[in-house]
Amino acid sequence: MSLSKEQIAQRIAQELKDGYYVNLGIGIPTLVANYVPKNIEIMLQSENGLLGMGEFPSDDQVDPDLINAGKQTVTASKGAAFFDSAESFAMIRGGHVDLTVLGAFEVDVKGNLASWMIPGKLIKGMGGAMDLVAGAENIIVAMTHANKHGVSKILNKCSLPLTGVQCVKKVVTDLAVLELKDGAFHLMELAPEVTAEEVVSKTEAPLVISDQLKTMSF
Amino acid sequence: MSGLDKVVTSYDEALNGLTDNMLLMVGGFGLCGIPEGLIDKVAATGVKGLTCISNNAGVDGFGLGKLLEKRQIKTMIGSYVGENKLFEELFLSGEMEVILTPQGTLAEKIRATGAGIPGFYTATGYGTKIAEGKETKEFDGRMYVLEEAYPKADFALVKAWKADRYGNLVFRKTARNFNSMIATAGKCTVVEVEEIVEAGELDPDLIHVPGIYVHRVIKGKFEKRIEQRTVKS
């Protein structure tokens, strides 16, 4: 059975390590914050100028001056700091963020990803994504395995304008966990009740099936 | 306004000198920390052919969205279009020139403008569309793109929480965003604030932007509209 968005987020949360500074992109990545293991301490960086993003506010805590990069009202957690956009991207570009989780339209075997425009149809803009993928040590892409037409988003070569080159390390989809090693996607984990054959048949890029292949556990 | 006193009392005075085809930088991230009254005044003057540097372009009907509606912007430079339908339409139809720039590069270009640095190298965007036609250089085995500073803005429009009469600025929470760099990058930096205090009342250790960068300060009125009100369930 393919994973829900929440389950994708829950699986990614297992990648968090004690002491990490983490930037979560808009969409599925934002949900990762709901599944941070209780026994570790991490800080969420929001590129609009907040280190230490807390949970959503209660009604009477809502403050228009306190939002996250998705423009949602949030709170600041204990030990948080505010700063300007240049400082924020100094943290990002300077490699101080331990993990970046972001969404994508497409990824390919070279570790390239596309996420900011579909020519002639849709322009979201790259926001901070290009800086994040250029700066983070560790990048995980969170997305559905196929687009809404059932077409694989894991490709031999991205067809859309790129956000970054050779930057993706790991992809978590509704069907599988893939790692990019030596120019190929390795199938590392399967969603519960999903077979390796199903993932292979739904993926354009060739997959190396890991000899440590296992089913995800939550 | 005399000596080091930067305070003006009307929006006419605040934007005195604004004409067609000028370069504007406007602070804010989404609708957070935008100089609402100054933007309204730009809309009211009806100036046209503007080049606007701002991370976003407001939302339909609010913030810079008002200038889009009146077709006052010829070229928009920012990082995110998002859910602003009119922005996307004007972009896709080619009616308005749009230069999308990665957010960190945008921030650093503005910072460089204010700091007198003509350009810098960044790994951001290497190998993508935005690096096309730009000089690249290898440092320690990695490729970087040369990004140039902007010219100084004719008007830099900034929103701060508090200012003193000398133009020292303090921001609040995430409303600082692009405002502090934009404040440094204007030939004429105009700051709209929630509160003006006397010089000496702000703790010098806690000033975010020193008054040297600021030319005019006006006390504004803010609606502070929220783009996405999310609360815990």
Short mmCIF file of C-alpha atoms in Angstrom, two decimals, chain A:
data_model
loop_
_atom_site.label_atom_id
_atom_site.label_comp_id
_atom_site.label_asym_id
_atom_site.label_seq_id
_atom_site.Cartn_x
_atom_site.Cartn_y
_atom_site.Cartn_z
CA MET A 1 0.00 0.00 0.00
CA SER A 2 1.41 3.37 -0.91
CA LEU A 3 2.18 5.76 1.91
CA SER A 4 0.11 8.81 2.78
CA LYS A 5 1.83 12.19 2.86
CA GLU A 6 1.96 11.92 6.64
CA GLN A 7 3.65 8.52 6.41
CA ILE A 8 6.26 9.86 3.98
CA ALA A 9 6.97 12.59 6.52
CA GLN A 10 7.06 10.03 9.33
CA ARG A 11 9.63 7.93 7.44
CA ILE A 12 11.81 10.99 6.77
CA ALA A 13 11.67 11.91 10.45
CA GLN A 14 13.64 8.71 11.13
CA GLU A 15 16.58 10.38 9.35
CA LEU A 16 16.77 13.14 11.98
CA LYS A 17 19.69 12.99 14.38
CA ASP A 18 20.21 14.54 17.78
CA GLY A 19 21.63 18.06 17.45
CA TYR A 20 20.63 18.56 13.81
CA TYR A 21 19.71 21.93 12.29
CA VAL A 22 17.10 21.15 9.65
CA ASN A 23 15.34 23.09 6.91
CA LEU A 24 11.97 21.75 5.81
CA GLY A 25 10.51 22.88 2.50
CA ILE A 26 6.88 23.58 1.71
CA GLY A 27 4.38 20.70 1.39
CA ILE A 28 5.17 17.17 2.59
CA PRO A 29 8.50 18.27 4.13
CA THR A 30 6.69 20.63 6.53
CA LEU A 31 4.87 17.62 7.99
CA VAL A 32 8.18 16.08 9.11
CA ALA A 33 8.09 18.47 12.08
CA ASN A 34 5.13 16.52 13.48
CA TYR A 35 7.17 13.31 13.81
CA VAL A 36 10.44 14.40 15.43
CA PRO A 37 11.46 11.54 17.75
CA LYS A 38 10.90 12.49 21.39
CA ASN A 39 14.38 11.49 22.54
CA ILE A 40 16.31 13.90 20.29
CA GLU A 41 16.74 17.66 20.16
CA ILE A 42 16.75 19.43 16.79
CA MET A 43 16.20 22.98 15.57
CA LEU A 44 14.19 23.90 12.50
CA GLN A 45 15.50 26.67 10.29
CA SER A 46 12.98 28.69 8.32
CA GLU A 47 14.75 30.66 5.60
CA ASN A 48 12.68 33.82 6.03
CA GLY A 49 14.69 34.44 9.20
CA LEU A 50 13.94 32.07 12.05
CA LEU A 51 16.10 29.43 13.69
CA GLY A 52 13.94 27.50 16.11
CA MET A 53 10.55 27.22 14.47
CA GLY A 54 7.94 26.02 16.93
CA GLU A 55 4.47 24.62 16.50
CA PHE A 56 1.48 26.48 15.13
CA PRO A 57 0.18 29.14 17.54
CA SER A 58 -3.03 29.01 19.50
CA ASP A 59 -5.66 31.51 18.38
CA ASP A 60 -4.53 34.17 20.83
CA GLN A 61 -0.84 33.65 20.04
CA VAL A 62 -1.20 34.36 16.30
CA ASP A 63 1.28 37.08 15.33
CA PRO A 64 1.45 38.48 11.78
CA ASP A 65 5.15 39.27 12.38
CA LEU A 66 5.95 35.61 13.00
CA ILE A 67 5.61 33.33 10.00
CA ASN A 68 7.55 30.49 8.39
CA ALA A 69 8.88 30.23 4.85
CA GLY A 70 5.52 28.82 3.76
CA LYS A 71 3.93 32.06 5.04
CA GLN A 72 2.09 30.18 7.77
CA THR A 73 1.76 31.66 11.23
CA VAL A 74 4.06 29.80 13.63
CA THR A 75 5.66 30.20 17.05
CA ALA A 76 9.32 30.43 18.02
CA SER A 77 10.64 27.54 20.08
CA LYS A 78 12.77 27.80 23.20
CA GLY A 79 16.19 29.22 22.29
CA ALA A 80 15.04 30.56 18.91
CA ALA A 81 16.74 33.40 17.03
CA PHE A 82 15.50 35.90 14.43
CA PHE A 83 17.69 37.34 11.69
CA ASP A 84 17.53 38.87 8.22
CA SER A 85 17.49 37.07 4.86
CA ALA A 86 21.20 37.61 4.10
CA GLU A 87 22.15 36.05 7.45
CA SER A 88 19.67 33.24 6.86
CA PHE A 89 21.24 32.31 3.54
CA ALA A 90 24.74 32.66 4.96
CA MET A 91 23.73 29.78 7.24
CA ILE A 92 22.38 27.84 4.29
CA ARG A 93 25.07 28.59 1.71
CA GLY A 94 27.79 28.25 4.30
CA GLY A 95 26.87 24.63 4.91
CA HIS A 96 25.68 25.06 8.49
CA VAL A 97 22.33 23.35 7.95
CA ASP A 98 22.68 19.60 8.53
CA LEU A 99 19.68 18.41 6.56
CA THR A 100 17.35 19.88 3.96
CA VAL A 101 14.10 18.18 3.02
CA LEU A 102 12.31 19.48 -0.03
CA GLY A 103 9.74 18.51 -2.64
CA ALA A 104 10.37 18.15 -6.38
CA PHE A 105 8.62 17.67 -9.72
CA GLU A 106 11.43 15.43 -11.00
CA VAL A 107 14.76 13.93 -9.93
CA ASP A 108 17.25 12.06 -12.09
CA VAL A 109 20.12 9.59 -11.87
CA LYS A 110 22.69 12.38 -11.83
CA GLY A 111 21.19 13.71 -8.61
CA ASN A 112 19.66 16.69 -10.41
CA LEU A 113 16.29 17.98 -9.33
CA ALA A 114 13.59 20.19 -10.85
CA SER A 115 11.04 21.93 -8.69
CA TRP A 116 10.34 25.51 -9.68
CA MET A 117 8.69 25.79 -13.07
CA ILE A 118 6.88 23.99 -15.87
CA PRO A 119 7.53 26.13 -18.96
CA GLY A 120 4.42 27.76 -20.35
CA LYS A 121 2.20 26.30 -17.64
CA LEU A 122 3.26 26.97 -14.11
CA ILE A 123 5.74 29.25 -12.46
CA LYS A 124 6.18 28.97 -8.74
CA GLY A 125 9.64 30.48 -8.55
CA MET A 126 12.58 28.87 -6.86
CA GLY A 127 12.32 30.76 -3.58
CA GLY A 128 15.17 29.48 -1.43
CA ALA A 129 15.34 26.02 -3.00
CA MET A 130 18.34 26.68 -5.26
CA ASP A 131 20.37 28.03 -2.35
CA LEU A 132 19.29 25.17 -0.10
CA VAL A 133 20.31 22.44 -2.52
CA ALA A 134 23.62 24.18 -3.21
CA GLY A 135 24.39 24.61 0.48
CA ALA A 136 23.14 21.64 2.47
CA GLU A 137 25.39 18.67 3.20
CA ASN A 138 22.50 16.30 3.11
CA ILE A 139 19.41 16.58 0.92
CA ILE A 140 16.34 14.39 1.01
CA VAL A 141 13.63 14.76 -1.60
CA ALA A 142 10.08 14.03 -0.42
CA MET A 143 7.58 13.45 -3.19
CA THR A 144 5.09 11.10 -4.74
CA HIS A 145 6.66 8.44 -6.96
CA ALA A 146 4.56 9.41 -9.98
CA ASN A 147 2.76 12.59 -11.03
CA LYS A 148 -1.04 12.77 -11.10
CA HIS A 149 -1.04 11.22 -14.59
CA GLY A 150 0.84 8.20 -13.27
CA VAL A 151 4.12 9.18 -14.94
CA SER A 152 7.35 8.42 -13.04
CA LYS A 153 9.06 11.42 -11.45
CA ILE A 154 12.29 9.47 -11.03
CA LEU A 155 13.97 9.81 -14.38
CA ASN A 156 17.05 9.16 -16.44
CA LYS A 157 17.20 12.87 -17.14
CA CYS A 158 15.05 15.71 -15.78
CA SER A 159 12.99 17.35 -18.51
CA LEU A 160 12.07 20.51 -16.58
CA PRO A 161 14.35 23.47 -15.72
CA LEU A 162 16.67 22.39 -12.92
CA THR A 163 16.79 23.67 -9.36
CA GLY A 164 20.19 22.13 -8.69
CA VAL A 165 22.69 19.71 -10.17
CA GLN A 166 24.21 16.63 -8.53
CA CYS A 167 22.75 17.37 -5.15
CA VAL A 168 20.11 14.73 -4.32
CA LYS A 169 21.28 11.98 -1.96
CA LYS A 170 18.07 10.29 -0.97
CA VAL A 171 14.46 10.19 -2.19
CA VAL A 172 11.50 9.12 -0.06
CA THR A 173 8.30 8.52 -2.01
CA ASP A 174 4.94 6.95 -1.30
CA LEU A 175 6.37 3.65 -2.56
CA ALA A 176 10.01 3.47 -1.60
CA VAL A 177 13.23 4.87 -0.19
CA LEU A 178 15.87 5.33 -2.88
CA GLU A 179 19.50 6.27 -2.38
CA LEU A 180 21.66 7.73 -5.08
CA LYS A 181 25.09 6.09 -5.17
CA ASP A 182 27.66 5.88 -7.96
CA GLY A 183 25.30 7.34 -10.55
CA ALA A 184 22.38 5.00 -9.91
CA PHE A 185 19.27 4.83 -7.76
CA HIS A 186 19.44 2.01 -5.22
CA LEU A 187 16.16 0.65 -3.93
CA MET A 188 16.68 0.48 -0.17
CA GLU A 189 13.21 0.23 1.36
CA LEU A 190 9.68 -0.57 0.28
CA ALA A 191 6.43 0.80 1.62
CA PRO A 192 4.41 -1.89 3.43
CA GLU A 193 2.74 -4.32 1.00
CA VAL A 194 4.61 -2.85 -1.99
CA THR A 195 6.85 -5.18 -4.03
CA ALA A 196 10.18 -4.40 -5.65
CA GLU A 197 8.65 -5.36 -9.02
CA GLU A 198 5.93 -2.74 -8.58
CA VAL A 199 8.49 -0.02 -7.78
CA VAL A 200 10.69 -1.02 -10.72
CA SER A 201 7.70 -0.97 -13.09
CA LYS A 202 6.67 2.50 -11.88
CA THR A 203 10.16 4.03 -12.14
CA GLU A 204 11.64 5.31 -15.39
CA ALA A 205 15.22 5.28 -14.13
CA PRO A 206 16.87 1.89 -13.70
CA LEU A 207 16.98 0.71 -10.10
CA VAL A 208 19.65 -1.31 -8.37
CA ILE A 209 17.91 -3.51 -5.84
CA SER A 210 19.91 -3.38 -2.65
CA ASP A 211 20.85 -6.67 -1.04
CA GLN A 212 19.75 -5.01 2.18
CA LEU A 213 16.29 -4.23 0.79
CA LYS A 214 13.71 -4.15 3.54
CA THR A 215 10.19 -3.01 4.26
CA MET A 216 9.83 0.33 6.03
CA SER A 217 9.02 0.17 9.69
CA PHE A 218 7.32 2.94 11.61
#
